[in-house]
Short mmCIF file of C-alpha atoms in Angstrom, two decimals:
data_model
loop_
_atom_site.label_atom_id
_atom_site.label_comp_id
_atom_site.label_asym_id
_atom_site.label_seq_id
_atom_site.Cartn_x
_atom_site.Cartn_y
_atom_site.Cartn_z
CA UNK A 298 -48.83 -12.98 3.09
CA UNK A 299 -49.70 -8.57 2.54
CA UNK A 300 -50.74 -8.16 -0.96
CA UNK A 301 -48.21 -5.73 -1.91
CA UNK A 302 -48.35 -2.60 -2.32
CA UNK A 303 -49.91 -0.43 -5.28
CA UNK A 304 -47.95 2.47 -6.57
CA UNK A 305 -48.81 5.88 -6.32
CA UNK A 306 -47.25 8.51 -8.81
CA UNK A 307 -43.83 9.68 -8.57
CA UNK A 308 -44.77 13.44 -6.90
CA UNK A 309 -43.28 16.34 -10.27
CA UNK A 310 -39.87 17.78 -9.67
CA UNK A 311 -39.46 14.16 -6.86
CA UNK A 312 -34.96 13.29 -7.28
CA UNK A 313 -35.31 9.87 -9.49
CA UNK A 314 -38.06 10.29 -11.52
CA UNK A 315 -37.87 6.75 -12.06
CA UNK A 316 -38.59 5.70 -8.66
CA UNK A 317 -41.69 4.75 -7.63
CA UNK A 318 -42.65 5.79 -4.23
CA UNK A 319 -45.44 4.21 -2.45
CA UNK A 320 -46.93 4.83 1.87
CA UNK A 321 -47.48 1.95 3.24
CA UNK A 322 -48.96 0.37 5.94
CA UNK A 323 -46.98 -0.48 9.09
CA UNK A 324 -48.89 -1.21 12.73
CA UNK A 325 -47.33 2.42 13.92
CA UNK A 326 -48.84 4.06 10.97
CA UNK A 327 -47.37 4.85 7.86
CA UNK A 328 -44.56 4.09 6.57
CA UNK A 329 -42.43 6.22 3.22
CA UNK A 330 -40.56 4.98 0.91
CA UNK A 331 -39.37 4.76 -2.50
CA UNK A 332 -38.03 1.73 -4.56
CA UNK A 333 -36.34 0.91 -8.13
CA UNK A 334 -35.74 -2.27 -9.81
CA UNK A 335 -36.24 -5.88 -9.11
CA UNK A 336 -35.01 -8.58 -7.35
CA UNK A 337 -33.68 -9.22 -3.84
CA UNK A 338 -35.42 -6.96 -2.30
CA UNK A 339 -32.26 -4.26 0.13
CA UNK A 340 -33.81 -2.00 2.54
CA UNK A 341 -31.88 0.86 2.95
CA UNK A 342 -32.80 2.92 5.94
CA UNK A 343 -31.48 6.59 7.00
CA UNK A 344 -29.94 8.59 10.48
CA UNK A 345 -29.67 12.03 11.29
CA UNK A 346 -31.02 14.49 10.31
CA UNK A 347 -30.94 12.34 6.59
CA UNK A 348 -34.17 11.43 4.24
CA UNK A 349 -35.11 8.00 1.85
CA UNK A 350 -32.78 10.72 0.10
CA UNK A 351 -29.24 10.22 1.69
CA UNK A 352 -30.00 6.52 -0.46
CA UNK A 353 -29.87 8.57 -3.89
CA UNK A 354 -26.11 6.44 -5.52
CA UNK A 355 -27.31 3.55 -3.77
CA UNK A 356 -32.11 3.37 -5.23
CA UNK A 357 -30.14 2.52 -9.06
CA UNK A 358 -26.69 0.79 -9.01
CA UNK A 359 -28.71 -1.48 -7.12
CA UNK A 360 -32.02 -1.59 -9.02
CA UNK A 361 -29.03 -2.17 -12.28
CA UNK A 362 -27.19 -4.88 -10.49
CA UNK A 363 -31.09 -6.87 -10.10
CA UNK A 364 -32.24 -6.01 -6.96
CA UNK A 365 -34.91 -4.88 -5.45
CA UNK A 366 -33.34 -1.22 -4.02
CA UNK A 367 -35.48 0.18 -0.99
CA UNK A 368 -35.03 3.82 0.71
CA UNK A 369 -37.15 4.78 3.43
CA UNK A 370 -38.44 7.66 5.29
CA UNK A 371 -37.87 6.85 9.42
CA UNK A 372 -40.91 6.95 11.87
CA UNK A 373 -40.67 11.24 12.15
CA UNK A 374 -39.71 11.44 8.53
CA UNK A 375 -40.37 13.23 5.56
CA UNK A 376 -43.55 11.20 3.99
CA UNK A 377 -43.85 8.93 7.22
CA UNK A 378 -45.65 9.18 10.11
CA UNK A 379 -45.20 11.36 12.63
CA UNK A 380 -46.40 9.92 16.03
CA UNK A 381 -46.44 13.61 18.79
CA UNK A 382 -45.31 11.01 21.95
CA UNK A 383 -41.70 10.74 22.66
CA UNK A 384 -41.94 6.70 23.23
CA UNK A 385 -43.58 6.19 19.85
CA UNK A 386 -40.04 6.18 18.62
CA UNK A 387 -37.94 3.65 20.53
CA UNK A 388 -36.37 1.58 19.36
CA UNK A 389 -38.48 -1.56 19.37
CA UNK A 390 -41.13 0.49 17.14
CA UNK A 391 -38.21 1.11 14.54
CA UNK A 392 -37.67 -2.91 14.36
CA UNK A 393 -42.25 -3.05 13.81
CA UNK A 394 -41.39 -0.63 10.93
CA UNK A 395 -39.11 -2.78 9.01
CA UNK A 396 -41.34 -5.86 9.36
CA UNK A 397 -44.20 -4.13 8.80
CA UNK A 398 -42.63 -1.67 5.60
CA UNK A 399 -41.08 -5.88 3.88
CA UNK A 400 -44.67 -7.52 4.94
CA UNK A 401 -46.33 -4.43 3.57
CA UNK A 402 -43.70 -4.71 0.24
CA UNK A 403 -44.75 -8.81 0.64
CA UNK A 404 -41.27 -9.91 0.34
CA UNK A 405 -40.44 -12.20 3.30
CA UNK A 406 -37.07 -11.72 3.72
CA UNK A 407 -34.21 -8.75 3.05
CA UNK A 408 -31.47 -7.93 3.25
CA UNK A 409 -30.75 -3.91 5.54
CA UNK A 410 -28.82 -2.38 5.01
CA UNK A 411 -28.56 1.14 8.17
CA UNK A 412 -26.15 4.55 7.21
CA UNK A 413 -24.96 6.43 10.90
CA UNK A 414 -28.43 6.15 13.10
CA UNK A 415 -30.06 4.00 11.12
CA UNK A 416 -27.09 1.37 11.99
CA UNK A 417 -27.99 1.30 15.19
CA UNK A 418 -32.37 0.50 13.82
CA UNK A 419 -30.73 -1.97 11.00
CA UNK A 420 -28.75 -3.63 13.41
CA UNK A 421 -31.84 -4.29 16.57
CA UNK A 422 -34.17 -5.53 14.00
CA UNK A 423 -31.80 -7.74 12.27
CA UNK A 424 -30.42 -8.94 15.22
CA UNK A 425 -34.41 -9.03 16.82
CA UNK A 426 -35.95 -11.12 13.89
CA UNK A 427 -32.83 -12.96 12.26
CA UNK A 428 -35.90 -14.43 10.63
CA UNK A 429 -36.28 -11.98 8.66
CA UNK A 430 -33.20 -9.70 8.14
CA UNK A 431 -31.24 -12.59 6.56
CA UNK A 432 -27.30 -9.96 5.87
CA UNK A 433 -26.92 -7.11 7.70
CA UNK A 434 -24.00 -4.11 5.56
CA UNK A 435 -23.96 -1.30 8.86
CA UNK A 436 -22.08 2.63 7.90
CA UNK A 437 -20.64 5.02 10.33
CA UNK A 438 -21.88 3.45 13.00
CA UNK A 439 -19.97 0.18 14.02
CA UNK A 440 -22.73 -2.75 16.11
CA UNK A 441 -22.00 -3.22 19.59
CA UNK A 442 -24.11 -4.06 21.99
CA UNK A 443 -26.38 -3.29 23.87
CA UNK A 444 -24.03 -2.83 27.42
CA UNK A 445 -24.40 -2.38 31.80
CA UNK A 446 -24.39 1.32 32.31
CA UNK A 447 -27.38 4.35 30.85
CA UNK A 448 -26.67 5.10 28.45
CA UNK A 449 -27.09 9.49 28.83
CA UNK A 450 -25.55 8.89 32.31
CA UNK A 451 -21.76 7.76 30.46
CA UNK A 452 -22.44 9.82 27.80
CA UNK A 453 -22.78 12.47 31.08
CA UNK A 454 -19.24 11.51 31.31
CA UNK A 455 -18.45 11.94 27.81
CA UNK A 456 -18.82 15.63 28.28
CA UNK A 457 -16.41 16.99 30.84
CA UNK A 458 -17.69 19.49 32.13
CA UNK A 459 -19.60 20.01 28.53
CA UNK A 460 -22.94 18.07 27.62
CA UNK A 461 -22.30 15.81 24.90
CA UNK A 462 -24.78 16.51 21.89
CA UNK A 463 -27.09 12.86 22.55
CA UNK A 464 -27.92 14.78 25.72
CA UNK A 465 -28.45 18.08 24.27
CA UNK A 466 -30.72 16.92 21.98
CA UNK A 467 -32.43 15.38 25.31
CA UNK A 468 -35.18 18.17 26.07
CA UNK A 469 -38.01 17.91 24.26
CA UNK A 470 -37.98 21.31 22.53
CA UNK A 471 -34.46 23.37 23.18
CA UNK A 472 -32.07 21.20 19.61
CA UNK A 473 -35.92 22.68 18.19
CA UNK A 474 -34.81 26.20 18.68
CA UNK A 475 -31.80 25.95 17.72
CA UNK A 476 -32.45 25.05 14.30
CA UNK A 477 -35.82 25.35 13.55
CA UNK A 478 -35.26 29.50 12.73
CA UNK A 479 -32.39 28.35 9.80
CA UNK A 480 -32.97 24.71 9.18
CA UNK A 481 -30.54 25.69 6.06
CA UNK A 482 -28.67 27.41 7.28
CA UNK A 483 -28.14 24.75 10.32
CA UNK A 484 -28.57 21.05 8.36
CA UNK A 485 -25.27 23.20 5.48
CA UNK A 486 -23.58 23.90 8.94
CA UNK A 487 -23.91 19.99 10.46
CA UNK A 488 -24.02 18.80 6.65
CA UNK A 489 -20.25 20.74 6.29
CA UNK A 490 -18.92 19.63 9.75
CA UNK A 491 -19.13 16.40 9.59
CA UNK A 492 -17.95 15.17 5.88
CA UNK A 493 -14.32 14.52 4.72
CA UNK A 494 -14.18 18.81 3.68
CA UNK A 495 -13.35 19.31 6.74
CA UNK A 496 -10.42 20.23 6.43
CA UNK A 497 -8.71 18.19 9.94
CA UNK A 498 -9.42 15.22 11.66
CA UNK A 499 -10.34 17.64 14.70
CA UNK A 500 -12.92 19.91 12.13
CA UNK A 501 -14.90 16.71 11.63
CA UNK A 502 -15.05 15.92 15.75
CA UNK A 503 -12.66 12.34 14.84
CA UNK A 504 -10.11 10.32 16.18
CA UNK A 505 -7.01 9.03 14.40
CA UNK A 506 -7.62 4.79 14.89
CA UNK A 507 -4.24 4.31 17.05
CA UNK A 508 -5.88 7.62 19.20
CA UNK A 509 -9.31 5.87 19.75
CA UNK A 510 -10.04 3.90 22.62
CA UNK A 511 -12.26 3.52 25.37
CA UNK A 512 -13.18 4.92 28.75
CA UNK A 513 -14.98 2.20 30.52
CA UNK A 514 -18.74 2.05 30.90
CA UNK A 515 -18.78 4.76 27.66
CA UNK A 516 -21.75 3.83 25.29
CA UNK A 517 -23.05 4.34 21.67
CA UNK A 518 -25.85 6.19 20.85
CA UNK A 519 -27.02 2.47 20.76
CA UNK A 520 -26.72 2.38 24.48
CA UNK A 521 -23.52 -0.43 24.15
CA UNK A 522 -20.11 0.05 26.04
CA UNK A 523 -17.77 0.80 22.83
CA UNK A 524 -17.20 5.18 22.80
CA UNK A 525 -13.85 6.39 22.53
CA UNK A 526 -12.73 9.28 24.95
CA UNK A 527 -11.82 11.09 22.35
CA UNK A 528 -15.57 12.42 22.86
CA UNK A 529 -14.30 13.77 26.55
CA UNK A 530 -12.63 17.53 24.88
CA UNK A 531 -11.29 16.60 21.21
CA UNK A 532 -14.92 16.62 19.69
CA UNK A 533 -15.17 20.87 18.49
CA UNK A 534 -18.68 20.00 16.95
CA UNK A 535 -20.32 17.64 19.53
CA UNK A 536 -20.11 19.05 22.43
CA UNK A 537 -21.99 21.50 23.87
CA UNK A 538 -20.21 24.83 26.37
CA UNK A 539 -22.25 26.19 28.32
CA UNK A 540 -25.29 28.70 27.27
CA UNK A 541 -24.02 27.59 24.20
CA UNK A 542 -25.65 26.20 21.32
CA UNK A 543 -24.17 22.77 18.68
CA UNK A 544 -24.19 25.29 16.07
CA UNK A 545 -21.85 27.55 17.77
CA UNK A 546 -18.87 25.26 16.62
CA UNK A 547 -19.89 24.97 13.14
CA UNK A 548 -17.21 25.70 9.78
CA UNK A 549 -18.08 29.55 9.34
CA UNK A 550 -19.55 30.92 5.76
CA UNK A 551 -20.14 29.11 2.91
CA UNK A 552 -17.96 25.83 2.37
CA UNK A 553 -17.57 24.20 -1.24
CA UNK A 554 -19.16 20.26 -0.89
CA UNK A 555 -17.01 17.38 -3.43
CA UNK A 556 -20.58 15.36 -2.76
CA UNK A 557 -23.82 17.66 -2.25
CA UNK A 558 -24.65 20.20 -4.34
CA UNK A 559 -26.90 23.61 -3.85
CA UNK A 560 -30.50 21.43 -6.15
CA UNK A 561 -29.65 18.34 -3.13
CA UNK A 562 -29.17 20.95 0.14
CA UNK A 563 -32.39 22.44 -0.95
CA UNK A 564 -33.91 19.24 -0.86
CA UNK A 565 -33.37 18.58 2.61
CA UNK A 566 -33.59 22.11 3.60
CA UNK A 567 -37.47 21.35 1.97
CA UNK A 568 -38.68 18.42 3.86
CA UNK A 569 -37.37 19.35 7.59
CA UNK A 570 -39.35 22.89 7.22
CA UNK A 571 -41.78 21.12 6.28
CA UNK A 572 -42.00 19.04 8.89
CA UNK A 573 -39.51 20.50 11.93
CA UNK A 574 -37.16 17.67 13.28
CA UNK A 575 -38.59 17.20 16.26
CA UNK A 576 -39.25 13.75 15.03
CA UNK A 577 -36.07 12.44 14.62
CA UNK A 578 -34.36 14.01 17.35
CA UNK A 579 -36.46 12.07 19.75
CA UNK A 580 -34.56 9.12 18.02
CA UNK A 581 -32.57 10.51 20.72
CA UNK A 582 -34.60 11.45 23.46
CA UNK A 583 -35.12 6.98 23.27
CA UNK A 584 -31.98 5.84 24.42
CA UNK A 585 -32.43 5.22 27.51
CA UNK A 586 -35.34 3.48 27.08
CA UNK A 587 -34.19 1.49 24.19
CA UNK A 588 -31.92 0.12 26.69
CA UNK A 589 -34.42 -0.68 29.30
CA UNK A 590 -36.72 -2.46 26.03
CA UNK A 591 -33.86 -4.16 25.75
CA UNK A 592 -32.13 -5.88 28.84
CA UNK A 593 -33.12 -9.22 27.59
CA UNK A 594 -29.94 -8.58 24.43
CA UNK A 595 -27.37 -6.94 26.34
CA UNK A 596 -24.06 -8.28 24.94
CA UNK A 597 -25.88 -10.37 22.24
CA UNK A 598 -24.00 -10.86 18.91
CA UNK A 599 -25.11 -10.32 15.91
CA UNK A 600 -24.82 -13.23 13.75
CA UNK A 601 -26.13 -13.13 10.23
CA UNK A 602 -24.23 -12.13 7.24
CA UNK A 603 -22.51 -8.53 7.66
CA UNK A 604 -20.52 -6.16 6.16
CA UNK A 605 -19.19 -2.27 7.78
CA UNK A 606 -18.71 0.78 5.70
CA UNK A 607 -16.65 3.83 7.62
CA UNK A 608 -14.57 6.96 6.49
CA UNK A 609 -11.06 7.25 7.91
CA UNK A 610 -12.83 10.94 9.16
CA UNK A 611 -15.82 9.85 10.45
CA UNK A 612 -16.12 10.99 14.03
CA UNK A 613 -18.67 7.50 14.64
CA UNK A 614 -16.51 5.42 12.97
CA UNK A 615 -12.87 7.04 15.14
CA UNK A 616 -15.51 7.13 18.38
CA UNK A 617 -16.35 3.43 18.26
CA UNK A 618 -12.57 2.15 17.46
CA UNK A 619 -13.35 -0.33 20.65
CA UNK A 620 -15.72 -1.65 18.59
CA UNK A 621 -14.62 -2.22 15.09
CA UNK A 622 -11.58 -4.05 17.38
CA UNK A 623 -14.54 -6.83 18.82
CA UNK A 624 -16.00 -8.04 15.87
CA UNK A 625 -14.44 -11.14 16.07
CA UNK A 626 -16.20 -11.64 18.81
CA UNK A 627 -19.29 -8.77 18.27
CA UNK A 628 -20.67 -9.42 14.01
CA UNK A 629 -18.85 -13.39 13.53
CA UNK A 630 -20.31 -13.52 10.33
CA UNK A 631 -18.99 -10.02 9.17
CA UNK A 632 -17.34 -10.71 5.80
CA UNK A 633 -15.39 -7.15 5.71
CA UNK A 634 -14.63 -4.31 7.37
CA UNK A 635 -13.41 -0.97 5.50
CA UNK A 636 -12.07 2.44 5.93
CA UNK A 637 -12.65 4.48 3.74
CA UNK A 638 -9.52 7.23 3.57
CA UNK A 639 -10.91 10.81 3.44
CA UNK A 640 -14.24 10.15 4.18
CA UNK A 641 -15.90 11.85 6.65
CA UNK A 642 -19.59 10.92 7.84
CA UNK A 643 -21.91 10.67 5.20
CA UNK A 644 -20.51 7.85 3.77
CA UNK A 645 -22.37 6.90 0.43
CA UNK A 646 -23.30 10.12 -0.26
CA UNK A 647 -19.21 11.48 0.00
CA UNK A 648 -18.69 8.18 -1.46
CA UNK A 649 -21.77 6.03 -3.62
CA UNK A 650 -19.30 4.49 -5.94
CA UNK A 651 -17.02 2.73 -3.63
CA UNK A 652 -19.68 2.75 -1.35
CA UNK A 653 -21.76 0.89 -4.64
CA UNK A 654 -19.50 -1.70 -5.63
CA UNK A 655 -19.05 -1.99 -1.26
CA UNK A 656 -22.23 -3.15 -1.27
CA UNK A 657 -22.82 -5.00 -4.80
CA UNK A 658 -19.53 -7.11 -4.09
CA UNK A 659 -21.36 -8.14 -0.62
CA UNK A 660 -24.98 -9.17 -2.22
CA UNK A 661 -23.51 -11.30 -5.24
CA UNK A 662 -21.35 -13.34 -2.08
CA UNK A 663 -24.47 -14.35 0.22
CA UNK A 664 -26.43 -17.14 0.19
CA UNK A 665 -29.45 -17.17 -2.61
CA UNK A 666 -31.49 -15.88 -2.00
CA UNK A 667 -30.74 -12.76 -0.61
CA UNK A 668 -27.16 -12.35 -3.27
CA UNK A 669 -29.55 -12.99 -6.36
CA UNK A 670 -28.47 -12.74 -8.88
#
């Protein structure tokens, strides 16, 4: 068994002063993580464009409840390694990173929790290594197995006359040229536009669940056939008109936030001004590669104990309504599926108390040792 990684001092001015920051060696480089507490390991994986900091409300809550709460910077983000090669961001590499973190921390098993891109990363980690990851919680993006259609081909159909955002992100440098001249402004618009603070479901790109049905062959970001036809013409923040930019449809003017302070936005902006966005965008640039790599798992159910939490106004939760309906087959170990009223995409940040309560109730229901204390 690997020896536990040694803690490093918390950098001055870092949020959560009681947390311990570590950089641990994994086969593909290093992963920066932040941890609090002792007990069964709960590994939290963020999405785009975020960092370990998106779990700032969960770290102390889980630690206080008797868990070893660990939030990573996914490869390409923060102080984790940032390989130059696009294939280095394939799903299999993220799975290997999570396995490496588990071993570097000297643990034998963990519960894994993911939000946004972190959700399919967590799901595939649990799918490929059920011996190590004994339960999985998914936020925003529901689990849906690999489908039969190549993802970028499906996304091209979803965009219709416009370009679906995942295809917009495919060309290296294109989205970076939009984002990086004003990182803080772009992030502010992206966060606001997808949050429950937006004025209506259409502002967030969400479609009421009763209207969200899947066109044949449509895929989720993870390459599964479970995205709703709301992506065709009803997603103003997720499609790009010819010659346009994704930010053309962001909310105009400063939008007061009920969940993101100026200090929070400053933290994210400073991280991405330092690192750039290429690492995060390279995750999108591997969707076809993931589809090829995971061919042996087409249609595979995820059988561990599971939890799903989405937002009523969260676009991916609504696009993938059919995936949620399929949970009895695809997620047979599901304990509960919760849709938080009035909540947008940034579930654990917008509704930290509700998410903490749901996570802790679920964790306590799990069999020992993963459910201890």
